[in-house]
Structure formats: C-alpha cells, structure tokens
Short mmCIF file of C-alpha atoms in Angstrom, two decimals:
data_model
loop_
_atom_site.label_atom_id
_atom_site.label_comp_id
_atom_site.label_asym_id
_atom_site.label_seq_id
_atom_site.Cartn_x
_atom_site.Cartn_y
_atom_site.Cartn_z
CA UNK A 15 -35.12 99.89 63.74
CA UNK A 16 -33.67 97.06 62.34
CA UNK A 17 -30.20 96.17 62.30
CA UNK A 18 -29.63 95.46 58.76
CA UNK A 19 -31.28 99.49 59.22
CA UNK A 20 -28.49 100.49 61.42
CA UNK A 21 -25.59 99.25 59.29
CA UNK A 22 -26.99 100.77 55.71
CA UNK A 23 -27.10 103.93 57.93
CA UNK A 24 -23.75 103.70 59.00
CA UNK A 25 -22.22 102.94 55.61
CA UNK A 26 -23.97 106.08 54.53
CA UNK A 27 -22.73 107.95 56.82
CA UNK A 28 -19.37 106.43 56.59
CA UNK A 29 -19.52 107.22 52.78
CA UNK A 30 -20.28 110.47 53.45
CA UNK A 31 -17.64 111.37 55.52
CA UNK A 32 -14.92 109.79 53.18
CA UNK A 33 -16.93 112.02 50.64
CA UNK A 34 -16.49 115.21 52.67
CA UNK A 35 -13.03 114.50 53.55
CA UNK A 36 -11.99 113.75 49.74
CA UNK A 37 -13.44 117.33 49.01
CA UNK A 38 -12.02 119.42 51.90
CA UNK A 39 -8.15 117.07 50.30
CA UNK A 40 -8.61 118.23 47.10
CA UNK A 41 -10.00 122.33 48.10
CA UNK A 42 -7.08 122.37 49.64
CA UNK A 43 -4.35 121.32 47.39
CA UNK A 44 -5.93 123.75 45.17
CA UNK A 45 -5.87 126.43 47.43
CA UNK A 46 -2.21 125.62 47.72
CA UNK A 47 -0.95 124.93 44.55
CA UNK A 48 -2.76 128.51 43.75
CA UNK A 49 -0.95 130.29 46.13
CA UNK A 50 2.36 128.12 45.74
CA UNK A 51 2.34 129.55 41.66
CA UNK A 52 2.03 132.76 43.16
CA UNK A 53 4.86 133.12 45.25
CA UNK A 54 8.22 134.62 43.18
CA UNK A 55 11.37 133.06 43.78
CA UNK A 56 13.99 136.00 44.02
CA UNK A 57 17.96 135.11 45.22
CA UNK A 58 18.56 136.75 48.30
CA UNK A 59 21.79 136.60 50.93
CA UNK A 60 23.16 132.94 50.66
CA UNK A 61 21.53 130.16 48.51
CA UNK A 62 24.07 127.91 50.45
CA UNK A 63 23.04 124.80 48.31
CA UNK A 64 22.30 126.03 45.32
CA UNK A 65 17.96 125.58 45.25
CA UNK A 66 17.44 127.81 42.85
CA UNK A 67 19.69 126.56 40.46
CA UNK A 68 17.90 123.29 41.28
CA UNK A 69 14.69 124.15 40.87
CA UNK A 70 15.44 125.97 37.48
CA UNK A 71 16.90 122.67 36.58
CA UNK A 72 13.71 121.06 37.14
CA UNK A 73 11.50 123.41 35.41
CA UNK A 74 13.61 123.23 32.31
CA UNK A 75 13.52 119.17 32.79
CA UNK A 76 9.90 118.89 33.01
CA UNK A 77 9.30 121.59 30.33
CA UNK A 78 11.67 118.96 27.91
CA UNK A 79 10.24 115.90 29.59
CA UNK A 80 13.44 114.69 31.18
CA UNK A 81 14.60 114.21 34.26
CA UNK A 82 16.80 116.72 35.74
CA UNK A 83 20.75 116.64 35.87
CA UNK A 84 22.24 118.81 38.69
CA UNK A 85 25.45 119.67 37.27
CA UNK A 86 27.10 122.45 38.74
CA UNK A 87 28.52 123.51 35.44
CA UNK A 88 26.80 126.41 33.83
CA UNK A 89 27.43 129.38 31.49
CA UNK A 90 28.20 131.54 34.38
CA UNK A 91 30.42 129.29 36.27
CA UNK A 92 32.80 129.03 33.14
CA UNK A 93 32.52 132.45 32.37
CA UNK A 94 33.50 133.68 35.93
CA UNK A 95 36.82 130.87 35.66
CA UNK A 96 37.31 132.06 32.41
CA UNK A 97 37.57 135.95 33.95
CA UNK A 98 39.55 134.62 36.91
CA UNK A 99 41.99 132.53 35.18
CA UNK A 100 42.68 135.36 31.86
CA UNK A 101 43.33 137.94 34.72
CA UNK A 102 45.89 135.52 36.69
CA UNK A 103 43.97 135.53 39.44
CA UNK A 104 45.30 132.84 42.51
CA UNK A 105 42.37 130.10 42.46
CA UNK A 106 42.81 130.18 46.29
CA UNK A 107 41.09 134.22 45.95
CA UNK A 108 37.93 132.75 44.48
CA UNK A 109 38.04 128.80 44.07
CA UNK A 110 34.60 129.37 46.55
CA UNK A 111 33.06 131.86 44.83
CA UNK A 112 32.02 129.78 41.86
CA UNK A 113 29.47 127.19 43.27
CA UNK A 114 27.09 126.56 46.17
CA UNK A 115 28.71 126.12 49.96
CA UNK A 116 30.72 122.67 50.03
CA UNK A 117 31.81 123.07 46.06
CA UNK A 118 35.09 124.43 45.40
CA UNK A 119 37.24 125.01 42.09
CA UNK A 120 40.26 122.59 41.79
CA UNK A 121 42.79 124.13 38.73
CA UNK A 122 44.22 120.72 38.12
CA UNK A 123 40.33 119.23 37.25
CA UNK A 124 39.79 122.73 35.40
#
C-alpha cells in the first residue's frame, strides 16, 4: 500500500471517530436534559442559600428574556415583616427567619 494510501485511511478513520464521538456528545446531553426536565424540585429541610428561589428567578428571567436579579425581597418576605412587626414582635425572635442562612432582618434598614 502506498503511503499517500495509509494517510487517506487514517484521516478516515480519524473522521470517523470524531464522528462517533460527536454522536455519543450529543445522545447524551439529550438523555440528560430529558431526565434533568423530569426531575421535580420540591423544598425540603433547609434551602440554606436560597436555590430555589434562585432558580425560580431564572426561569421567570429567561421566560421575559432578562437576566435574573437575586433580590431577596419578595411578597412573602414583606408579608411575614409586615405580620411580625403589626404583632410587636422583637426582630431579635425572627430577624433569621425571613431569608436564606447568612441574611438577617435589620429594623433600622426596614
């Protein structure tokens, strides 16, 4: 065999593999993303930072085409410092309760 034989051989084969790999890539991502859309995102014991919030952020974002905004202010939160605050309730009883881990209330900010 010749060699210019040899190398059209070995970009075939070359091609092919590339080929084959491309397909098993993009099976798989499929496979994934199927079973990703699949899997139900419930809140259970402690969402310590707040990731569902997040990702509801983002949903709503890319459903709007915007980028998403993080804000820890939502209907809830004010409602629940609305409740506290109209029952006199010390901030220091529940200034955690009203955000993910590491975010606290602070009365003078409101």
């Amino acid at each position: 065999m010749s060699p210019i034989t040899k190398s059209s051989f070995a970009k075939v084969g070359r091609g092919l593999w590339f080929g084959a790999l491309a397909v098993a890539l993009v099976v798989a991502a499929q496979i994934a993303a199927q079973r990703g859309a699949q899997v139900e995102e419930y809140p259970h014991g402690c969402d310590s930072f707040g990731y569902l919030r997040m990702a509801q952020e983002i949903r709503q974002a890319a459903g709007r085409g915007e980028l998403p905004r993080f804000n820890l202010e939502s209907e809830h939160t004010r409602l629940l410092i609305d409740l506290m605050r109209s029952r006199d309730v010390s901030p220091n009883l529940w200034d955690e309760m009203i955000a993910p881990h590491a975010h606290h209330y602070f009365p003078r900010a409101n």
